[in-house]
PDB file of C-alpha atoms in Angstrom:
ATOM      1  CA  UNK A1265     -44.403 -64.449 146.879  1.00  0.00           C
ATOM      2  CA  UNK A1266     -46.128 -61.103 145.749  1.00  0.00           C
ATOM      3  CA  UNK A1267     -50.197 -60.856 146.311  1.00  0.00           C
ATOM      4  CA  UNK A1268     -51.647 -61.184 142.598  1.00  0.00           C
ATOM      5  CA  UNK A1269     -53.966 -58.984 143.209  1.00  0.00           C
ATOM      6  CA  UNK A1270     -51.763 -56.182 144.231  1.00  0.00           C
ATOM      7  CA  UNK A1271     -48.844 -56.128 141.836  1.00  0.00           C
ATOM      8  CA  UNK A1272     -45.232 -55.025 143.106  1.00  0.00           C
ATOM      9  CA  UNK A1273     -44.452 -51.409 141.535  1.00  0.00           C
ATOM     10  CA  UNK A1274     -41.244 -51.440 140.080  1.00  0.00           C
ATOM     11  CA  UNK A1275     -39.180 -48.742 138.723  1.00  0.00           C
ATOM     12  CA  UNK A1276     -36.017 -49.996 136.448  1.00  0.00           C
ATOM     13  CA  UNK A1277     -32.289 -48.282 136.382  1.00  0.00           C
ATOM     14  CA  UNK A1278     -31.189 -48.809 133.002  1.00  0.00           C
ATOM     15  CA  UNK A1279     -33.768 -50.992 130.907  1.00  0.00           C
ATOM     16  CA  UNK A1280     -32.686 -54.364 129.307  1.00  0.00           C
ATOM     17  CA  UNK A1281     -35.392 -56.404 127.856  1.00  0.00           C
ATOM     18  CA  UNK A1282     -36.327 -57.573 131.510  1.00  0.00           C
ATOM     19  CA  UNK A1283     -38.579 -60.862 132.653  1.00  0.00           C
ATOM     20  CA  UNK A1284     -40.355 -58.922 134.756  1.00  0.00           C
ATOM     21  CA  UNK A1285     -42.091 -56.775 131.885  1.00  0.00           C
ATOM     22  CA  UNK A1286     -44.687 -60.085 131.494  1.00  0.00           C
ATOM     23  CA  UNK A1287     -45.076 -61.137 135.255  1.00  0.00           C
ATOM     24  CA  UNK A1288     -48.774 -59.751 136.708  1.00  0.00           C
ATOM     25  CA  UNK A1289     -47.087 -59.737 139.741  1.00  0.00           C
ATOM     26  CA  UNK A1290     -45.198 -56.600 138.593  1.00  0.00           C
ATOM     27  CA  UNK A1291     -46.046 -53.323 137.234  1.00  0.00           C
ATOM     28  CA  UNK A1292     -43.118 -51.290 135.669  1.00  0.00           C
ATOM     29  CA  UNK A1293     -44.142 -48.207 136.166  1.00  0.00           C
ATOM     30  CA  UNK A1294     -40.659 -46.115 135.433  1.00  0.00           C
ATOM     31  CA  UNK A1295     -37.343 -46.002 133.833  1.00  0.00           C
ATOM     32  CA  UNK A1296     -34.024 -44.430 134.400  1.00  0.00           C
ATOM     33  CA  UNK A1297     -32.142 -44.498 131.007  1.00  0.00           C
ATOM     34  CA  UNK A1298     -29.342 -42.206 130.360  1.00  0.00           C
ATOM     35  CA  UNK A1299     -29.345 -42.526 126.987  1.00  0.00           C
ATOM     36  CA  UNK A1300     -31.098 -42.412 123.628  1.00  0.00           C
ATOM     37  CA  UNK A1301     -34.515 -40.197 125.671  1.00  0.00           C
ATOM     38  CA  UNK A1302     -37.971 -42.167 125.668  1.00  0.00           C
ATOM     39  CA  UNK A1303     -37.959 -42.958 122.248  1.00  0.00           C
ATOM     40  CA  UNK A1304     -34.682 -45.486 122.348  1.00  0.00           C
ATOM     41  CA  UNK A1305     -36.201 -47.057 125.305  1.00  0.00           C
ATOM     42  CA  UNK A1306     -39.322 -47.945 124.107  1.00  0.00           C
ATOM     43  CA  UNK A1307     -37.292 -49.145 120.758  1.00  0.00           C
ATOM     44  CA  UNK A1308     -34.728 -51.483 122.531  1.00  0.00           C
ATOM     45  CA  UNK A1309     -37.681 -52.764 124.588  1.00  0.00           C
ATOM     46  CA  UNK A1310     -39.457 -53.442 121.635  1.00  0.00           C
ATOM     47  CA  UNK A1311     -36.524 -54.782 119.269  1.00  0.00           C
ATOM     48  CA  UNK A1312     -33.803 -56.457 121.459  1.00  0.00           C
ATOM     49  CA  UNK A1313     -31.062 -57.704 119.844  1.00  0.00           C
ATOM     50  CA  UNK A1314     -30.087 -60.898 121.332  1.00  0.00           C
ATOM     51  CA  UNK A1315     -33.888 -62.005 122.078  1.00  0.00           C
ATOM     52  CA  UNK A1316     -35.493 -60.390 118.803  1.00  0.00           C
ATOM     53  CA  UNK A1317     -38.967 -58.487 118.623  1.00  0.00           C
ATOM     54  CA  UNK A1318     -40.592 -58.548 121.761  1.00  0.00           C
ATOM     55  CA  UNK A1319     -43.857 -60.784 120.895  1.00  0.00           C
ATOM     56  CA  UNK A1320     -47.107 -58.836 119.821  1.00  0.00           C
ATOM     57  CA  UNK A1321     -46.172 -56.018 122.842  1.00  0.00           C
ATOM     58  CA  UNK A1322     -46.147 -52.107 121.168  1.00  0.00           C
ATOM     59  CA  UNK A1323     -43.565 -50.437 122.444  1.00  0.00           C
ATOM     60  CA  UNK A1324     -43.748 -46.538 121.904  1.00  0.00           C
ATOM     61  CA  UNK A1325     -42.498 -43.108 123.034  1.00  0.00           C
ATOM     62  CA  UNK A1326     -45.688 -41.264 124.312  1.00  0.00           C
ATOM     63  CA  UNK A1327     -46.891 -38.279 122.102  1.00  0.00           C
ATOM     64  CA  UNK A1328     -45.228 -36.246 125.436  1.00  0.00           C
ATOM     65  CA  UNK A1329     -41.795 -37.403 124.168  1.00  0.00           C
ATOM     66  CA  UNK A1330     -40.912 -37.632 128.094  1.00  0.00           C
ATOM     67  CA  UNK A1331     -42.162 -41.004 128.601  1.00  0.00           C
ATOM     68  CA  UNK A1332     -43.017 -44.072 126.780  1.00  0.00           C
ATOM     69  CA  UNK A1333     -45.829 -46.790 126.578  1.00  0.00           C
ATOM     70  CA  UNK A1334     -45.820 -50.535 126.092  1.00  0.00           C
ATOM     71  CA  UNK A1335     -49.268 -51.349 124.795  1.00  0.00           C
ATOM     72  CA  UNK A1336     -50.974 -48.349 125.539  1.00  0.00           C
ATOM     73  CA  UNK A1337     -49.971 -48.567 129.660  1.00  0.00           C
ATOM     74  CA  UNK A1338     -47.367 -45.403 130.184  1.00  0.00           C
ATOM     75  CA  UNK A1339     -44.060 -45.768 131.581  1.00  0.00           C
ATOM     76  CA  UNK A1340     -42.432 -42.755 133.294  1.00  0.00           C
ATOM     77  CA  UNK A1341     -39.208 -41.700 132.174  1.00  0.00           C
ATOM     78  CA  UNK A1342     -36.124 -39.844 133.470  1.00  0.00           C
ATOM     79  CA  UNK A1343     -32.017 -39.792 132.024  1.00  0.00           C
ATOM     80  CA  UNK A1344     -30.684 -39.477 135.582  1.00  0.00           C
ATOM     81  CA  UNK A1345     -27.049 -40.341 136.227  1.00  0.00           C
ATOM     82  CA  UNK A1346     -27.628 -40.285 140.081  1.00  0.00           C
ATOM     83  CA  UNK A1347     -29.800 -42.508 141.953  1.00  0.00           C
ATOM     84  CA  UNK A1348     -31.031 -39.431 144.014  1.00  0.00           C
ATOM     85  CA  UNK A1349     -31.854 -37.795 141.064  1.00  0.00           C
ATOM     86  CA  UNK A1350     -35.044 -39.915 140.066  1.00  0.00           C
ATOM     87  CA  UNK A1351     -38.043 -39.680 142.652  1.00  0.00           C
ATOM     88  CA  UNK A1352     -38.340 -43.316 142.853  1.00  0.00           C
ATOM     89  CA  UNK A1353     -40.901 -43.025 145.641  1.00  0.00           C
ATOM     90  CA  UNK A1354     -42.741 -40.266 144.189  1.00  0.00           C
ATOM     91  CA  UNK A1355     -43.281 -42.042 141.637  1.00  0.00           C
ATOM     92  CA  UNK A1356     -45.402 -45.097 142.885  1.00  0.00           C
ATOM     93  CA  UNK A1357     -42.428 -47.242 143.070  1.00  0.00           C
ATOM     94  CA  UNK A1358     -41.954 -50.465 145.815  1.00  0.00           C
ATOM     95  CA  UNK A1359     -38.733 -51.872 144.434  1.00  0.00           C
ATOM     96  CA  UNK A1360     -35.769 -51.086 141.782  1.00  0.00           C
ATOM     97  CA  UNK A1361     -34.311 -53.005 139.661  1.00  0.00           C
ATOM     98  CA  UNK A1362     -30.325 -51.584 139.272  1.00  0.00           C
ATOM     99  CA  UNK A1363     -29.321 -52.888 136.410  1.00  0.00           C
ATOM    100  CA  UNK A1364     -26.340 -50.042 135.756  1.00  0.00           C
ATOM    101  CA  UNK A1365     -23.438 -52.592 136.879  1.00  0.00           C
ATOM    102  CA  UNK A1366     -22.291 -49.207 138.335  1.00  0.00           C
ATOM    103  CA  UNK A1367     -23.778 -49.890 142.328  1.00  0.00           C
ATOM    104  CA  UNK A1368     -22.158 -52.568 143.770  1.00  0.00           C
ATOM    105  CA  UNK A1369     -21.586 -51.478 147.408  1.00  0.00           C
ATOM    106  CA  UNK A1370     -24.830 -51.186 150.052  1.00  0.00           C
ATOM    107  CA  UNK A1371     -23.330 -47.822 150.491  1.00  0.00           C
ATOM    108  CA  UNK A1372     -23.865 -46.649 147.132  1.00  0.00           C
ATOM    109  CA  UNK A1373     -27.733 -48.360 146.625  1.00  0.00           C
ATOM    110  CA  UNK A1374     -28.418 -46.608 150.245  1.00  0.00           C
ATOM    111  CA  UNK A1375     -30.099 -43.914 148.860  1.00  0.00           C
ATOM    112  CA  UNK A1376     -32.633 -45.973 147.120  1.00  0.00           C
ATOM    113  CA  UNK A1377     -33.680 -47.133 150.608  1.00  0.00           C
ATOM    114  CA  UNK A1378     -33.141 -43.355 151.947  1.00  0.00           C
ATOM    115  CA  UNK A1379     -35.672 -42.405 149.477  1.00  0.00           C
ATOM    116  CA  UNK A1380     -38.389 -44.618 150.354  1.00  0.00           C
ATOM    117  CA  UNK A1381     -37.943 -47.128 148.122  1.00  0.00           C
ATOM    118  CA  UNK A1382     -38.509 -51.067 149.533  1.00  0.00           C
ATOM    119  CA  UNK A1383     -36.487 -53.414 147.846  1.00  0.00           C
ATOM    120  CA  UNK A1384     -33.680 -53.231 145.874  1.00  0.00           C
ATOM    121  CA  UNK A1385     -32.613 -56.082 143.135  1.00  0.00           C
ATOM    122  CA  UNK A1386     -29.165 -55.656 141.759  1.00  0.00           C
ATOM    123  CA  UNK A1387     -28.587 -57.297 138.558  1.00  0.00           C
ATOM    124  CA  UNK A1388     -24.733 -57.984 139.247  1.00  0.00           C
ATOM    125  CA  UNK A1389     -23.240 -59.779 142.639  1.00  0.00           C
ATOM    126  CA  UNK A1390     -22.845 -57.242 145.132  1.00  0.00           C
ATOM    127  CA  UNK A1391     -19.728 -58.420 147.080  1.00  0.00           C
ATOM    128  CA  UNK A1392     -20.314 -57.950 150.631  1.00  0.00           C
ATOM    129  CA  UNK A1393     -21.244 -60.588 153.285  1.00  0.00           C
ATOM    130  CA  UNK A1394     -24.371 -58.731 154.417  1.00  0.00           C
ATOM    131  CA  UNK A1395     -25.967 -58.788 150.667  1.00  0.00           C
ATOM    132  CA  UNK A1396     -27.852 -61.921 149.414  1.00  0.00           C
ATOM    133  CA  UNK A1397     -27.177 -62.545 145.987  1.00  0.00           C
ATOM    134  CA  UNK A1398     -29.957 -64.919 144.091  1.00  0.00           C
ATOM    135  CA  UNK A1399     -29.470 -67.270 141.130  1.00  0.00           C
ATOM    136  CA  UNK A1400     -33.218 -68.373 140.392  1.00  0.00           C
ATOM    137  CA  UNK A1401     -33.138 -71.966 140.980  1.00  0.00           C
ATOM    138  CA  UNK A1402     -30.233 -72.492 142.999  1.00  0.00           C
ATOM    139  CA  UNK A1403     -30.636 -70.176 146.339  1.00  0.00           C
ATOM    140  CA  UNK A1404     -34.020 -67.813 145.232  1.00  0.00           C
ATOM    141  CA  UNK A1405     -35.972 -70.075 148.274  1.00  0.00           C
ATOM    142  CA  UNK A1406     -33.887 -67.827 150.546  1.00  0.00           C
ATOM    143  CA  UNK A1407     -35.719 -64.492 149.150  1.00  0.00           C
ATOM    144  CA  UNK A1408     -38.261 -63.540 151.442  1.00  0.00           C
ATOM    145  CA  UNK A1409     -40.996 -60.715 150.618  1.00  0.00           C
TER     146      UNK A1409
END
C-alpha cells in the first residue's frame, strides 16, 4: 500500500467520476479528455450523471481555459488521441489510469511504460495471460506496489 505521506501521482486517460479523486494516497494531477476541452471535464467531474453532484468539491475550468481545478488544486489538461501524445512523465505522473476501453493489449499500453510512466491501471480486462486483472475484494491482495 502507497506511503501516506507521499501520495501516488496519477494522471487519468479519459475522466469518469473516479474513486481515486478522494483517496490521500493519490494526487490527480492530469487528464487526457478528447472531448468537450477543460471546461466539460471539470463539469462531468463535478455533475455526474449516474452518481449526482460530486459532494461540496468545486469543480472548475482554470481562468487559462487549458486546464481545470477541483477546489482550487489545478489539474493539467490535454485532448490527446494517442497515448504518446500526452507527456505523462513530464508531467509529474507515477501511474495512469486508462480508462478509454480503447487499450486492451500490453502492446498498445507499452508506450505508457516507454515514456516513463510506472504503473498502469486499465479500467477494462486486458485479455492476455501475462496481465493481472483486479476486482477489489476478490483478487486486489495479489496487487503489489
Amino acid at each position: 500500500h502507497a506511503n501516506q505521506s507521499c501520495p501516488r501521482r496519477l494522471g487519468a486517460n479519459w475522466s469518469p467520476r473516479l474513486g481515486a479523486w478522494d483517496r490521500s494516497e493519490i494526487e490527480i494531477v492530469h487528464v487526457n479528455e478528447l472531448k468537450g476541452g477543460a471546461r466539460t471535464a471539470a463539469y462531468m467531474l463535478q455533475y455526474d450523471s449516474v452518481h449526482g453532484k460530486w459532494g461540496t468539491h468545486d469543480c472548475r475550468e482554470a481562468a487559462d481555459g487549458k486546464s481545470f481545478t477541483v477546489d482550487g488544486k489545478p489539474v493539467g489538461f490535454s485532448a490527446s488521441n494517442t497515448i504518446e501524445g500526452v507527456p505523462w512523465k513530464d508531467l509529474g505522473c507515477d501511474m495512469v489510469m486508462e480508462c478509454t476501453g480503447n487499450f486492451l493489449t500490453t502492446k498498445v499500453l507499452q508506450p505508457y511504460l516507454d515514456g516513463g510512466v510506472k504503473r498502469v491501471v486499465v479500467s477494462a480486462p486486458v485479455k492476455e495471460p501475462s496481465v493481472l486483472n483486479v476486482v477489489m475484494g476478490v483478487n486486489d491482495d495479489q496487487l503489489t506496489t
